[in-house]
């Protein structure tokens, strides 16, 4: 095995599934697929000798080529298409035993940017499909959690403090909403073919199709169809909205993953203990402390989310500095940024699915933490219901009750609040049964159940009809 980048410093992307779709060999295969598809387009249009496409397709097997050697030689031309193209042409000639002249079909009227832009869109299409498959497994599991825990009480937190009674079902539904909304945006991404020729005028393509029923635009549309990419109304060599939009959609999805990971990192702390990552032999171990069970899935997912904004920003920086009609170094900075975003999205999607499908939920701990603030957690609802019974200064009286309660030791605050509340609002104004109802956290959940239902109903395509979703 030769030296290379195996992900030692990026464990979230160190997966054979990620490498297969975003690694150097995947990039090289996408470039070769573009060239082979273009040869097929030319032959179907009658612009190259019959039989050329089959020869090119055979020569375009990525297994014939060494990505390490291609990468090193790419320094000579500034991109990997040039050295790979040289080897492809040589192999086509060697395979053209019948002398059909198949080499004429290789790269005719294209430029390196046409091929590499199209190849990266093809790479993205394949990676995004895999990401969305994993996402559907995650969102299906989140929908199940939302339904199973619709009545599981927990505490809602605001600016790190206990705020109001909440349900774990609504929390899961909100996680679902973030992932589903970002995934819907990603699924709608338009990944166009690139075809502009050497200077973006289609001059060589126009000459190639002169006197035929074809035009450079019909050829480009045929290429898009063969690759499964979107057709492009015009070349976009220096108009990079397709790239930045894709990057933004990937970053938004990673944002939604990061939100879940951040919540889980807090909720799985021993002193909180409301959730736990799935257990697996050898996972979460410490090199020094045998007792630790680190939430490593959440850690890796969060690491991916924290990298995404910078990578998306790099795509925008490049787009803003694409000079002339064909760019210089700005274009080159897109490639690693976009590929890393794809790798992070896929790697973290795999991790998040495993995490959510195996998530351990501890309702008793949720209830315990809810009761730390006791009835004070209901003070908003109590004030709204009881304040008018106490006259014009009723709200001020109830605020004084809260303030005095907070001076009591934490363990005594629940009894203190109830006692002071009873003193402020005698039984003739506030019967015991009404007071009990006001101090029941389950009575102050507002529209939590309906919010969850509406969220799940808004994204039906992200809930598999049967339990779970197939693995990629």
Tab-separated table of C-alpha atoms in Angstrom:
chain	number	residue	atom	x	y	z
A	1	UNK	CA	0.000	0.000	0.000
A	2	UNK	CA	1.386	3.392	-0.943
A	3	UNK	CA	1.382	6.417	1.305
A	4	UNK	CA	-1.747	8.528	1.033
A	5	UNK	CA	-4.472	10.304	2.950
A	6	UNK	CA	-6.458	7.674	4.840
A	7	UNK	CA	-8.226	10.036	7.251
A	8	UNK	CA	-5.996	9.752	10.302
A	9	UNK	CA	-6.772	13.367	11.163
A	10	UNK	CA	-10.375	13.269	9.926
A	11	UNK	CA	-12.012	10.233	11.536
A	12	UNK	CA	-15.502	11.442	10.578
A	13	UNK	CA	-14.633	10.880	6.899
A	14	UNK	CA	-12.429	7.796	7.396
A	15	UNK	CA	-14.950	5.387	5.924
A	16	UNK	CA	-14.728	3.151	2.849
A	17	UNK	CA	-18.177	4.428	1.846
A	18	UNK	CA	-16.955	8.027	1.923
A	19	UNK	CA	-13.732	7.240	0.086
A	20	UNK	CA	-15.587	5.287	-2.588
A	21	UNK	CA	-17.704	8.330	-3.464
A	22	UNK	CA	-15.374	11.252	-2.811
A	23	UNK	CA	-11.803	9.928	-2.912
A	24	UNK	CA	-9.260	10.496	-5.673
A	25	UNK	CA	-10.271	7.354	-7.518
A	26	UNK	CA	-13.906	8.517	-7.461
A	27	UNK	CA	-12.844	11.872	-8.918
A	28	UNK	CA	-10.832	10.133	-11.600
A	29	UNK	CA	-13.724	7.805	-12.416
A	30	UNK	CA	-16.060	10.779	-12.787
A	31	UNK	CA	-13.662	12.465	-15.211
A	32	UNK	CA	-13.456	9.267	-17.268
A	33	UNK	CA	-17.239	8.895	-17.206
A	34	UNK	CA	-17.595	12.384	-18.667
A	35	UNK	CA	-15.147	11.580	-21.457
A	36	UNK	CA	-16.837	8.243	-22.213
A	37	UNK	CA	-20.296	9.804	-22.207
A	38	UNK	CA	-19.104	12.565	-24.510
A	39	UNK	CA	-17.764	10.002	-26.967
A	40	UNK	CA	-21.178	8.305	-26.929
A	41	UNK	CA	-22.909	11.626	-27.593
A	42	UNK	CA	-20.648	12.329	-30.569
A	43	UNK	CA	-21.170	8.883	-32.044
A	44	UNK	CA	-24.943	9.056	-31.673
A	45	UNK	CA	-24.853	12.415	-33.454
A	46	UNK	CA	-22.836	10.890	-36.293
A	47	UNK	CA	-19.871	13.159	-35.600
A	48	UNK	CA	-17.238	10.447	-34.980
A	49	UNK	CA	-16.706	6.996	-36.499
A	50	UNK	CA	-19.133	4.247	-35.529
A	51	UNK	CA	-17.728	2.034	-32.803
A	52	UNK	CA	-15.726	4.843	-31.210
A	53	UNK	CA	-17.870	5.040	-28.056
A	54	UNK	CA	-17.393	1.382	-27.183
A	55	UNK	CA	-13.622	1.672	-27.438
A	56	UNK	CA	-13.552	4.820	-25.321
A	57	UNK	CA	-15.882	3.270	-22.739
A	58	UNK	CA	-13.574	0.265	-22.404
A	59	UNK	CA	-10.525	2.505	-22.062
A	60	UNK	CA	-12.313	4.693	-19.477
A	61	UNK	CA	-12.245	2.024	-16.772
A	62	UNK	CA	-10.723	3.796	-13.760
A	63	UNK	CA	-8.942	0.613	-12.742
A	64	UNK	CA	-6.432	1.155	-15.540
A	65	UNK	CA	-5.095	4.396	-14.061
A	66	UNK	CA	-3.017	5.351	-11.023
A	67	UNK	CA	-4.473	8.387	-9.250
A	68	UNK	CA	-1.215	9.054	-7.405
A	69	UNK	CA	0.714	9.289	-10.667
A	70	UNK	CA	-2.002	11.401	-12.288
A	71	UNK	CA	-2.025	13.758	-9.294
A	72	UNK	CA	1.732	14.261	-9.454
A	73	UNK	CA	1.667	14.922	-13.176
A	74	UNK	CA	-1.258	17.340	-12.758
A	75	UNK	CA	1.270	19.872	-11.520
A	76	UNK	CA	2.447	20.208	-15.095
A	77	UNK	CA	-0.900	21.470	-16.401
A	78	UNK	CA	-2.626	22.682	-13.263
A	79	UNK	CA	-5.448	20.133	-13.278
A	80	UNK	CA	-5.862	16.343	-13.343
A	81	UNK	CA	-7.748	16.216	-16.654
A	82	UNK	CA	-4.666	16.908	-18.773
A	83	UNK	CA	-2.456	13.979	-17.672
A	84	UNK	CA	-5.422	11.613	-17.419
A	85	UNK	CA	-6.499	12.579	-20.918
A	86	UNK	CA	-3.053	11.756	-22.262
A	87	UNK	CA	-3.227	8.262	-20.799
A	88	UNK	CA	-6.820	7.793	-21.957
A	89	UNK	CA	-5.940	8.648	-25.555
A	90	UNK	CA	-3.011	6.249	-25.483
A	91	UNK	CA	-5.186	3.436	-24.175
A	92	UNK	CA	-7.921	4.160	-26.727
A	93	UNK	CA	-5.351	3.852	-29.524
A	94	UNK	CA	-4.052	0.588	-28.120
A	95	UNK	CA	-7.570	-0.847	-27.851
A	96	UNK	CA	-8.685	0.341	-31.284
A	97	UNK	CA	-7.718	-2.929	-32.952
A	98	UNK	CA	-10.158	-2.444	-35.818
A	99	UNK	CA	-8.750	0.991	-36.576
A	100	UNK	CA	-12.065	2.820	-36.349
A	101	UNK	CA	-10.304	6.022	-35.321
A	102	UNK	CA	-11.849	6.098	-31.860
A	103	UNK	CA	-9.273	8.622	-30.610
A	104	UNK	CA	-11.164	11.261	-32.584
A	105	UNK	CA	-14.007	10.909	-30.052
A	106	UNK	CA	-11.862	11.709	-27.050
A	107	UNK	CA	-12.268	15.252	-25.727
A	108	UNK	CA	-13.189	16.684	-29.135
A	109	UNK	CA	-14.243	20.376	-28.753
A	110	UNK	CA	-14.081	20.158	-24.937
A	111	UNK	CA	-11.764	21.978	-22.568
A	112	UNK	CA	-10.391	20.831	-19.232
A	113	UNK	CA	-12.847	22.961	-17.296
A	114	UNK	CA	-15.791	21.477	-19.161
A	115	UNK	CA	-14.683	18.026	-18.103
A	116	UNK	CA	-13.671	18.784	-14.533
A	117	UNK	CA	-16.702	20.941	-13.732
A	118	UNK	CA	-19.002	18.264	-15.142
A	119	UNK	CA	-17.071	15.551	-13.304
A	120	UNK	CA	-17.366	17.360	-9.980
A	121	UNK	CA	-21.103	17.810	-10.524
A	122	UNK	CA	-21.307	14.071	-11.272
A	123	UNK	CA	-19.267	13.288	-8.159
A	124	UNK	CA	-21.594	15.542	-6.143
A	125	UNK	CA	-24.689	13.890	-7.589
A	126	UNK	CA	-23.492	10.466	-6.515
A	127	UNK	CA	-22.410	11.614	-3.055
A	128	UNK	CA	-25.597	13.597	-2.441
A	129	UNK	CA	-27.722	10.571	-3.350
A	130	UNK	CA	-25.864	8.558	-0.717
A	131	UNK	CA	-26.207	11.357	1.847
A	132	UNK	CA	-29.958	11.599	1.302
A	133	UNK	CA	-30.349	7.837	1.663
A	134	UNK	CA	-28.665	7.964	5.073
A	135	UNK	CA	-30.658	11.049	6.025
A	136	UNK	CA	-33.943	9.275	5.388
A	137	UNK	CA	-32.928	6.605	7.861
A	138	UNK	CA	-32.151	9.309	10.401
A	139	UNK	CA	-35.336	11.279	9.857
A	140	UNK	CA	-37.450	8.140	9.996
A	141	UNK	CA	-35.876	7.291	13.353
A	142	UNK	CA	-36.419	10.861	14.578
A	143	UNK	CA	-40.080	10.720	13.545
A	144	UNK	CA	-40.449	7.503	15.523
A	145	UNK	CA	-38.884	9.134	18.579
A	146	UNK	CA	-41.182	12.134	18.206
A	147	UNK	CA	-44.254	9.909	18.181
A	148	UNK	CA	-43.109	7.525	20.909
A	149	UNK	CA	-42.189	10.358	23.276
A	150	UNK	CA	-44.976	12.791	22.519
A	151	UNK	CA	-45.898	12.762	26.230
A	152	UNK	CA	-42.421	12.285	27.719
A	153	UNK	CA	-41.889	15.326	29.908
A	154	UNK	CA	-38.540	17.087	30.052
A	155	UNK	CA	-37.363	20.613	30.706
A	156	UNK	CA	-36.992	23.166	27.953
A	157	UNK	CA	-33.945	25.369	28.322
A	158	UNK	CA	-33.405	28.980	27.282
A	159	UNK	CA	-29.975	30.671	27.429
A	160	UNK	CA	-28.750	27.588	29.353
A	161	UNK	CA	-31.442	27.950	32.065
A	162	UNK	CA	-34.598	25.994	32.770
A	163	UNK	CA	-37.434	27.724	30.945
A	164	UNK	CA	-40.702	25.784	30.581
A	165	UNK	CA	-41.987	22.221	30.580
A	166	UNK	CA	-41.255	20.550	27.261
A	167	UNK	CA	-41.494	17.090	25.740
A	168	UNK	CA	-38.759	14.954	24.333
A	169	UNK	CA	-41.101	14.219	21.455
A	170	UNK	CA	-41.097	17.873	20.439
A	171	UNK	CA	-37.334	18.038	20.777
A	172	UNK	CA	-36.978	15.059	18.418
A	173	UNK	CA	-39.485	16.649	16.042
A	174	UNK	CA	-37.475	19.860	15.966
A	175	UNK	CA	-34.328	17.891	15.208
A	176	UNK	CA	-36.295	16.187	12.431
A	177	UNK	CA	-37.418	19.539	11.049
A	178	UNK	CA	-33.880	20.902	10.830
A	179	UNK	CA	-32.551	17.858	9.003
A	180	UNK	CA	-35.572	17.426	6.738
A	181	UNK	CA	-35.709	21.084	5.691
A	182	UNK	CA	-31.996	21.159	4.868
A	183	UNK	CA	-32.243	17.836	3.050
A	184	UNK	CA	-35.157	19.007	0.939
A	185	UNK	CA	-33.059	22.000	-0.097
A	186	UNK	CA	-30.102	19.747	-0.913
A	187	UNK	CA	-32.290	17.361	-2.907
A	188	UNK	CA	-33.480	20.292	-5.024
A	189	UNK	CA	-29.935	21.321	-5.953
A	190	UNK	CA	-29.411	21.765	-9.695
A	191	UNK	CA	-26.149	20.158	-10.754
A	192	UNK	CA	-25.553	21.267	-14.347
A	193	UNK	CA	-23.319	19.953	-17.077
A	194	UNK	CA	-20.520	22.264	-18.212
A	195	UNK	CA	-19.842	22.786	-21.926
A	196	UNK	CA	-18.273	25.980	-23.158
A	197	UNK	CA	-15.145	25.073	-25.031
A	198	UNK	CA	-11.782	26.741	-24.725
A	199	UNK	CA	-13.025	30.297	-24.191
A	200	UNK	CA	-16.676	29.833	-23.338
A	201	UNK	CA	-17.964	30.693	-26.832
A	202	UNK	CA	-18.538	27.124	-28.102
A	203	UNK	CA	-16.489	28.034	-31.160
A	204	UNK	CA	-15.060	24.554	-31.639
A	205	UNK	CA	-18.444	22.954	-30.955
A	206	UNK	CA	-20.053	25.201	-33.532
A	207	UNK	CA	-17.449	24.180	-36.093
A	208	UNK	CA	-17.886	20.510	-35.182
A	209	UNK	CA	-21.641	20.585	-35.764
A	210	UNK	CA	-21.635	22.801	-38.866
A	211	UNK	CA	-23.726	21.283	-41.644
A	212	UNK	CA	-25.504	18.836	-39.335
A	213	UNK	CA	-28.797	18.875	-37.487
A	214	UNK	CA	-26.928	19.191	-34.214
A	215	UNK	CA	-25.778	22.295	-32.370
A	216	UNK	CA	-23.370	22.637	-29.468
A	217	UNK	CA	-26.415	23.104	-27.248
A	218	UNK	CA	-28.098	19.861	-28.303
A	219	UNK	CA	-24.829	18.020	-27.717
A	220	UNK	CA	-24.526	19.557	-24.236
A	221	UNK	CA	-28.099	18.546	-23.425
A	222	UNK	CA	-27.393	14.991	-24.573
A	223	UNK	CA	-24.299	14.861	-22.380
A	224	UNK	CA	-26.314	16.096	-19.406
A	225	UNK	CA	-28.911	13.383	-19.982
A	226	UNK	CA	-26.290	10.637	-20.161
A	227	UNK	CA	-24.630	11.797	-16.943
A	228	UNK	CA	-27.888	12.405	-15.106
A	229	UNK	CA	-27.027	16.088	-14.678
A	230	UNK	CA	-29.160	19.152	-15.271
A	231	UNK	CA	-28.948	20.796	-18.682
A	232	UNK	CA	-27.309	24.226	-18.750
A	233	UNK	CA	-28.770	27.104	-20.743
A	234	UNK	CA	-25.267	28.456	-21.310
A	235	UNK	CA	-21.661	27.830	-20.236
A	236	UNK	CA	-20.964	28.831	-16.627
A	237	UNK	CA	-17.171	28.842	-16.509
A	238	UNK	CA	-17.061	31.959	-14.326
A	239	UNK	CA	-20.634	32.027	-12.980
A	240	UNK	CA	-20.384	29.751	-9.974
A	241	UNK	CA	-23.855	29.888	-8.428
A	242	UNK	CA	-24.322	26.159	-8.977
A	243	UNK	CA	-21.218	25.461	-6.910
A	244	UNK	CA	-21.894	27.963	-4.130
A	245	UNK	CA	-25.548	26.899	-3.887
A	246	UNK	CA	-24.510	23.278	-3.523
A	247	UNK	CA	-21.930	24.236	-0.913
A	248	UNK	CA	-24.501	26.270	1.008
A	249	UNK	CA	-26.965	23.366	0.967
A	250	UNK	CA	-24.319	20.964	2.263
A	251	UNK	CA	-23.320	23.422	4.977
A	252	UNK	CA	-26.959	23.888	5.996
A	253	UNK	CA	-27.382	20.134	6.322
A	254	UNK	CA	-24.243	19.924	8.433
A	255	UNK	CA	-25.630	22.791	10.540
A	256	UNK	CA	-28.680	20.657	11.308
A	257	UNK	CA	-26.450	17.711	12.197
A	258	UNK	CA	-24.372	19.960	14.432
A	259	UNK	CA	-27.431	21.166	16.334
A	260	UNK	CA	-28.360	17.589	17.211
A	261	UNK	CA	-24.787	16.750	18.184
A	262	UNK	CA	-24.511	19.832	20.411
A	263	UNK	CA	-27.732	18.911	22.216
A	264	UNK	CA	-26.640	15.307	22.664
A	265	UNK	CA	-23.239	16.294	24.008
A	266	UNK	CA	-25.002	18.216	26.769
A	267	UNK	CA	-27.874	15.817	27.402
A	268	UNK	CA	-25.541	12.809	27.679
A	269	UNK	CA	-23.331	14.390	30.359
A	270	UNK	CA	-23.390	12.252	33.533
A	271	UNK	CA	-24.921	15.051	35.608
A	272	UNK	CA	-27.737	15.426	33.057
A	273	UNK	CA	-28.094	11.848	31.861
A	274	UNK	CA	-31.205	12.247	29.719
A	275	UNK	CA	-29.789	10.552	26.633
A	276	UNK	CA	-27.037	8.124	25.760
A	277	UNK	CA	-25.291	7.171	22.552
A	278	UNK	CA	-25.624	3.568	21.350
A	279	UNK	CA	-23.089	1.290	22.969
A	280	UNK	CA	-20.501	-0.554	20.903
A	281	UNK	CA	-17.408	-2.480	21.889
A	282	UNK	CA	-14.321	-0.275	21.825
A	283	UNK	CA	-16.211	2.942	21.122
A	284	UNK	CA	-15.868	5.999	23.324
A	285	UNK	CA	-12.857	4.686	25.214
A	286	UNK	CA	-10.224	6.906	26.785
A	287	UNK	CA	-6.480	6.280	26.522
A	288	UNK	CA	-6.035	7.181	30.188
A	289	UNK	CA	-9.368	6.858	32.054
A	290	UNK	CA	-10.958	3.399	31.895
A	291	UNK	CA	-14.259	4.580	33.372
A	292	UNK	CA	-15.048	7.052	30.586
A	293	UNK	CA	-17.611	6.446	27.869
A	294	UNK	CA	-17.093	9.356	25.507
A	295	UNK	CA	-19.958	10.387	23.173
A	296	UNK	CA	-17.677	9.988	20.198
A	297	UNK	CA	-20.375	9.884	17.502
A	298	UNK	CA	-21.626	13.302	18.587
A	299	UNK	CA	-18.067	14.576	18.809
A	300	UNK	CA	-17.295	13.531	15.236
A	301	UNK	CA	-20.561	14.922	13.870
A	302	UNK	CA	-19.938	18.230	15.620
A	303	UNK	CA	-16.404	18.335	14.218
A	304	UNK	CA	-17.846	18.082	10.712
A	305	UNK	CA	-20.428	20.797	11.355
A	306	UNK	CA	-17.768	23.177	12.649
A	307	UNK	CA	-15.693	22.778	9.471
A	308	UNK	CA	-18.528	23.334	7.015
A	309	UNK	CA	-18.958	27.139	7.218
A	310	UNK	CA	-15.316	27.764	6.351
A	311	UNK	CA	-15.467	25.452	3.370
A	312	UNK	CA	-18.663	27.056	2.071
A	313	UNK	CA	-17.061	30.447	2.572
A	314	UNK	CA	-14.111	29.311	0.456
A	315	UNK	CA	-16.475	28.525	-2.400
A	316	UNK	CA	-17.927	32.031	-2.210
A	317	UNK	CA	-14.469	33.578	-2.016
A	318	UNK	CA	-13.479	31.692	-5.146
A	319	UNK	CA	-16.688	32.656	-6.974
A	320	UNK	CA	-16.142	36.328	-6.179
A	321	UNK	CA	-12.638	36.268	-7.635
A	322	UNK	CA	-13.165	34.311	-10.860
A	323	UNK	CA	-11.445	36.632	-13.320
A	324	UNK	CA	-11.637	36.860	-17.123
A	325	UNK	CA	-13.571	34.262	-19.122
A	326	UNK	CA	-11.672	31.300	-17.706
A	327	UNK	CA	-10.344	31.620	-14.164
A	328	UNK	CA	-6.939	31.051	-12.686
A	329	UNK	CA	-6.243	29.886	-9.124
A	330	UNK	CA	-9.697	30.715	-7.756
A	331	UNK	CA	-11.140	27.775	-9.680
A	332	UNK	CA	-8.542	25.476	-8.214
A	333	UNK	CA	-9.529	26.371	-4.651
A	334	UNK	CA	-13.072	25.150	-5.284
A	335	UNK	CA	-12.112	21.532	-5.841
A	336	UNK	CA	-10.848	20.538	-2.387
A	337	UNK	CA	-13.426	22.685	-0.591
A	338	UNK	CA	-16.373	21.147	-2.429
A	339	UNK	CA	-15.032	17.621	-2.140
A	340	UNK	CA	-14.419	18.014	1.591
A	341	UNK	CA	-17.943	19.313	2.110
A	342	UNK	CA	-19.286	16.242	0.323
A	343	UNK	CA	-17.058	13.958	2.378
A	344	UNK	CA	-18.049	15.602	5.668
A	345	UNK	CA	-21.737	15.462	4.799
A	346	UNK	CA	-21.593	11.785	3.904
A	347	UNK	CA	-19.346	10.791	6.794
A	348	UNK	CA	-21.440	12.599	9.384
A	349	UNK	CA	-24.709	11.365	7.810
A	350	UNK	CA	-23.502	7.798	8.363
A	351	UNK	CA	-22.555	8.590	11.972
A	352	UNK	CA	-25.787	10.446	12.725
A	353	UNK	CA	-27.975	7.647	11.411
A	354	UNK	CA	-26.257	5.143	13.661
A	355	UNK	CA	-26.538	7.550	16.575
A	356	UNK	CA	-30.250	8.283	16.210
A	357	UNK	CA	-31.321	4.741	15.339
A	358	UNK	CA	-29.585	3.486	18.492
A	359	UNK	CA	-30.220	6.477	20.771
A	360	UNK	CA	-30.841	5.566	24.409
A	361	UNK	CA	-33.575	7.667	26.047
A	362	UNK	CA	-33.952	7.985	29.829
A	363	UNK	CA	-37.368	9.480	30.702
A	364	UNK	CA	-36.784	9.176	34.468
A	365	UNK	CA	-33.723	11.418	34.221
A	366	UNK	CA	-35.731	13.891	32.153
A	367	UNK	CA	-38.380	14.020	34.865
A	368	UNK	CA	-35.738	14.370	37.568
A	369	UNK	CA	-34.170	17.342	35.825
A	370	UNK	CA	-37.582	18.868	35.201
A	371	UNK	CA	-38.281	18.788	38.902
A	372	UNK	CA	-35.076	20.614	39.805
A	373	UNK	CA	-36.882	23.895	39.171
A	374	UNK	CA	-40.085	22.483	40.603
A	375	UNK	CA	-43.229	24.584	40.303
A	376	UNK	CA	-41.181	27.669	39.513
A	377	UNK	CA	-41.067	26.283	36.008
A	378	UNK	CA	-44.805	26.997	35.834
A	379	UNK	CA	-44.542	30.610	37.036
A	380	UNK	CA	-45.377	32.044	33.603
A	381	UNK	CA	-48.658	30.127	33.444
A	382	UNK	CA	-49.424	30.754	37.111
A	383	UNK	CA	-48.969	34.496	36.669
A	384	UNK	CA	-51.253	34.546	33.648
A	385	UNK	CA	-53.978	32.562	35.431
A	386	UNK	CA	-53.732	33.908	38.973
A	387	UNK	CA	-52.604	37.483	38.435
A	388	UNK	CA	-56.040	38.793	37.427
A	389	UNK	CA	-57.534	37.242	40.583
A	390	UNK	CA	-55.318	39.424	42.763
A	391	UNK	CA	-56.230	42.827	41.406
A	392	UNK	CA	-54.269	45.414	39.458
A	393	UNK	CA	-50.972	44.637	41.185
A	394	UNK	CA	-51.474	40.869	40.930
A	395	UNK	CA	-48.518	40.421	38.592
A	396	UNK	CA	-46.229	42.307	40.963
A	397	UNK	CA	-47.398	40.204	43.914
A	398	UNK	CA	-46.645	37.010	42.065
A	399	UNK	CA	-43.223	38.269	41.013
A	400	UNK	CA	-42.518	38.907	44.693
A	401	UNK	CA	-43.511	35.303	45.403
A	402	UNK	CA	-40.995	34.090	42.817
A	403	UNK	CA	-38.267	36.399	44.131
A	404	UNK	CA	-38.732	35.218	47.709
A	405	UNK	CA	-38.848	31.583	46.624
A	406	UNK	CA	-35.475	31.964	44.925
A	407	UNK	CA	-33.899	32.968	48.250
A	408	UNK	CA	-34.775	29.583	49.741
A	409	UNK	CA	-32.418	26.598	49.456
A	410	UNK	CA	-32.942	24.734	46.192
A	411	UNK	CA	-34.314	21.652	47.939
A	412	UNK	CA	-36.992	23.751	49.651
A	413	UNK	CA	-38.056	25.934	46.737
A	414	UNK	CA	-40.956	23.758	45.583
A	415	UNK	CA	-42.653	23.797	48.994
A	416	UNK	CA	-41.787	27.457	49.522
A	417	UNK	CA	-43.338	28.506	46.206
A	418	UNK	CA	-46.561	26.616	46.874
A	419	UNK	CA	-46.802	28.032	50.435
A	420	UNK	CA	-46.212	31.627	49.344
A	421	UNK	CA	-48.569	31.221	46.409
A	422	UNK	CA	-51.305	29.969	48.729
A	423	UNK	CA	-50.718	32.966	51.020
A	424	UNK	CA	-50.979	35.378	48.081
A	425	UNK	CA	-54.054	33.690	46.648
A	426	UNK	CA	-56.358	32.239	49.333
A	427	UNK	CA	-58.463	29.166	48.597
A	428	UNK	CA	-61.578	31.241	48.031
A	429	UNK	CA	-59.840	32.791	45.032
A	430	UNK	CA	-57.731	29.797	43.995
A	431	UNK	CA	-59.179	26.401	44.978
A	432	UNK	CA	-56.726	23.616	45.748
A	433	UNK	CA	-57.691	21.586	42.687
A	434	UNK	CA	-57.017	24.551	40.403
A	435	UNK	CA	-53.697	25.218	42.124
A	436	UNK	CA	-52.710	21.584	41.702
A	437	UNK	CA	-53.542	21.764	37.999
A	438	UNK	CA	-51.554	24.970	37.553
A	439	UNK	CA	-48.510	23.340	39.154
A	440	UNK	CA	-48.690	20.197	37.007
A	441	UNK	CA	-46.037	20.544	34.240
A	442	UNK	CA	-48.130	18.400	31.899
A	443	UNK	CA	-50.798	21.111	31.997
A	444	UNK	CA	-48.525	23.758	30.468
A	445	UNK	CA	-47.259	22.216	27.253
A	446	UNK	CA	-49.182	24.535	24.972
A	447	UNK	CA	-49.389	23.135	21.446
A	448	UNK	CA	-46.355	20.861	21.750
A	449	UNK	CA	-48.174	17.807	20.399
A	450	UNK	CA	-49.684	19.728	17.483
A	451	UNK	CA	-46.357	21.369	16.633
A	452	UNK	CA	-44.768	17.937	16.420
A	453	UNK	CA	-47.593	16.614	14.273
A	454	UNK	CA	-47.388	19.557	11.899
A	455	UNK	CA	-43.619	19.208	11.544
A	456	UNK	CA	-43.819	15.529	10.633
A	457	UNK	CA	-46.699	16.147	8.248
A	458	UNK	CA	-44.715	18.847	6.424
A	459	UNK	CA	-41.971	16.451	5.315
A	460	UNK	CA	-43.627	13.125	4.422
A	461	UNK	CA	-40.897	12.217	1.933
A	462	UNK	CA	-38.416	11.925	4.803
A	463	UNK	CA	-40.336	9.245	6.689
A	464	UNK	CA	-39.942	5.757	5.309
A	465	UNK	CA	-43.268	3.884	4.961
A	466	UNK	CA	-41.829	0.972	6.933
A	467	UNK	CA	-39.550	1.117	9.921
A	468	UNK	CA	-36.112	2.412	8.968
A	469	UNK	CA	-34.704	3.048	5.530
A	470	UNK	CA	-32.299	0.974	3.418
A	471	UNK	CA	-28.598	1.381	3.910
A	472	UNK	CA	-26.434	2.643	1.071
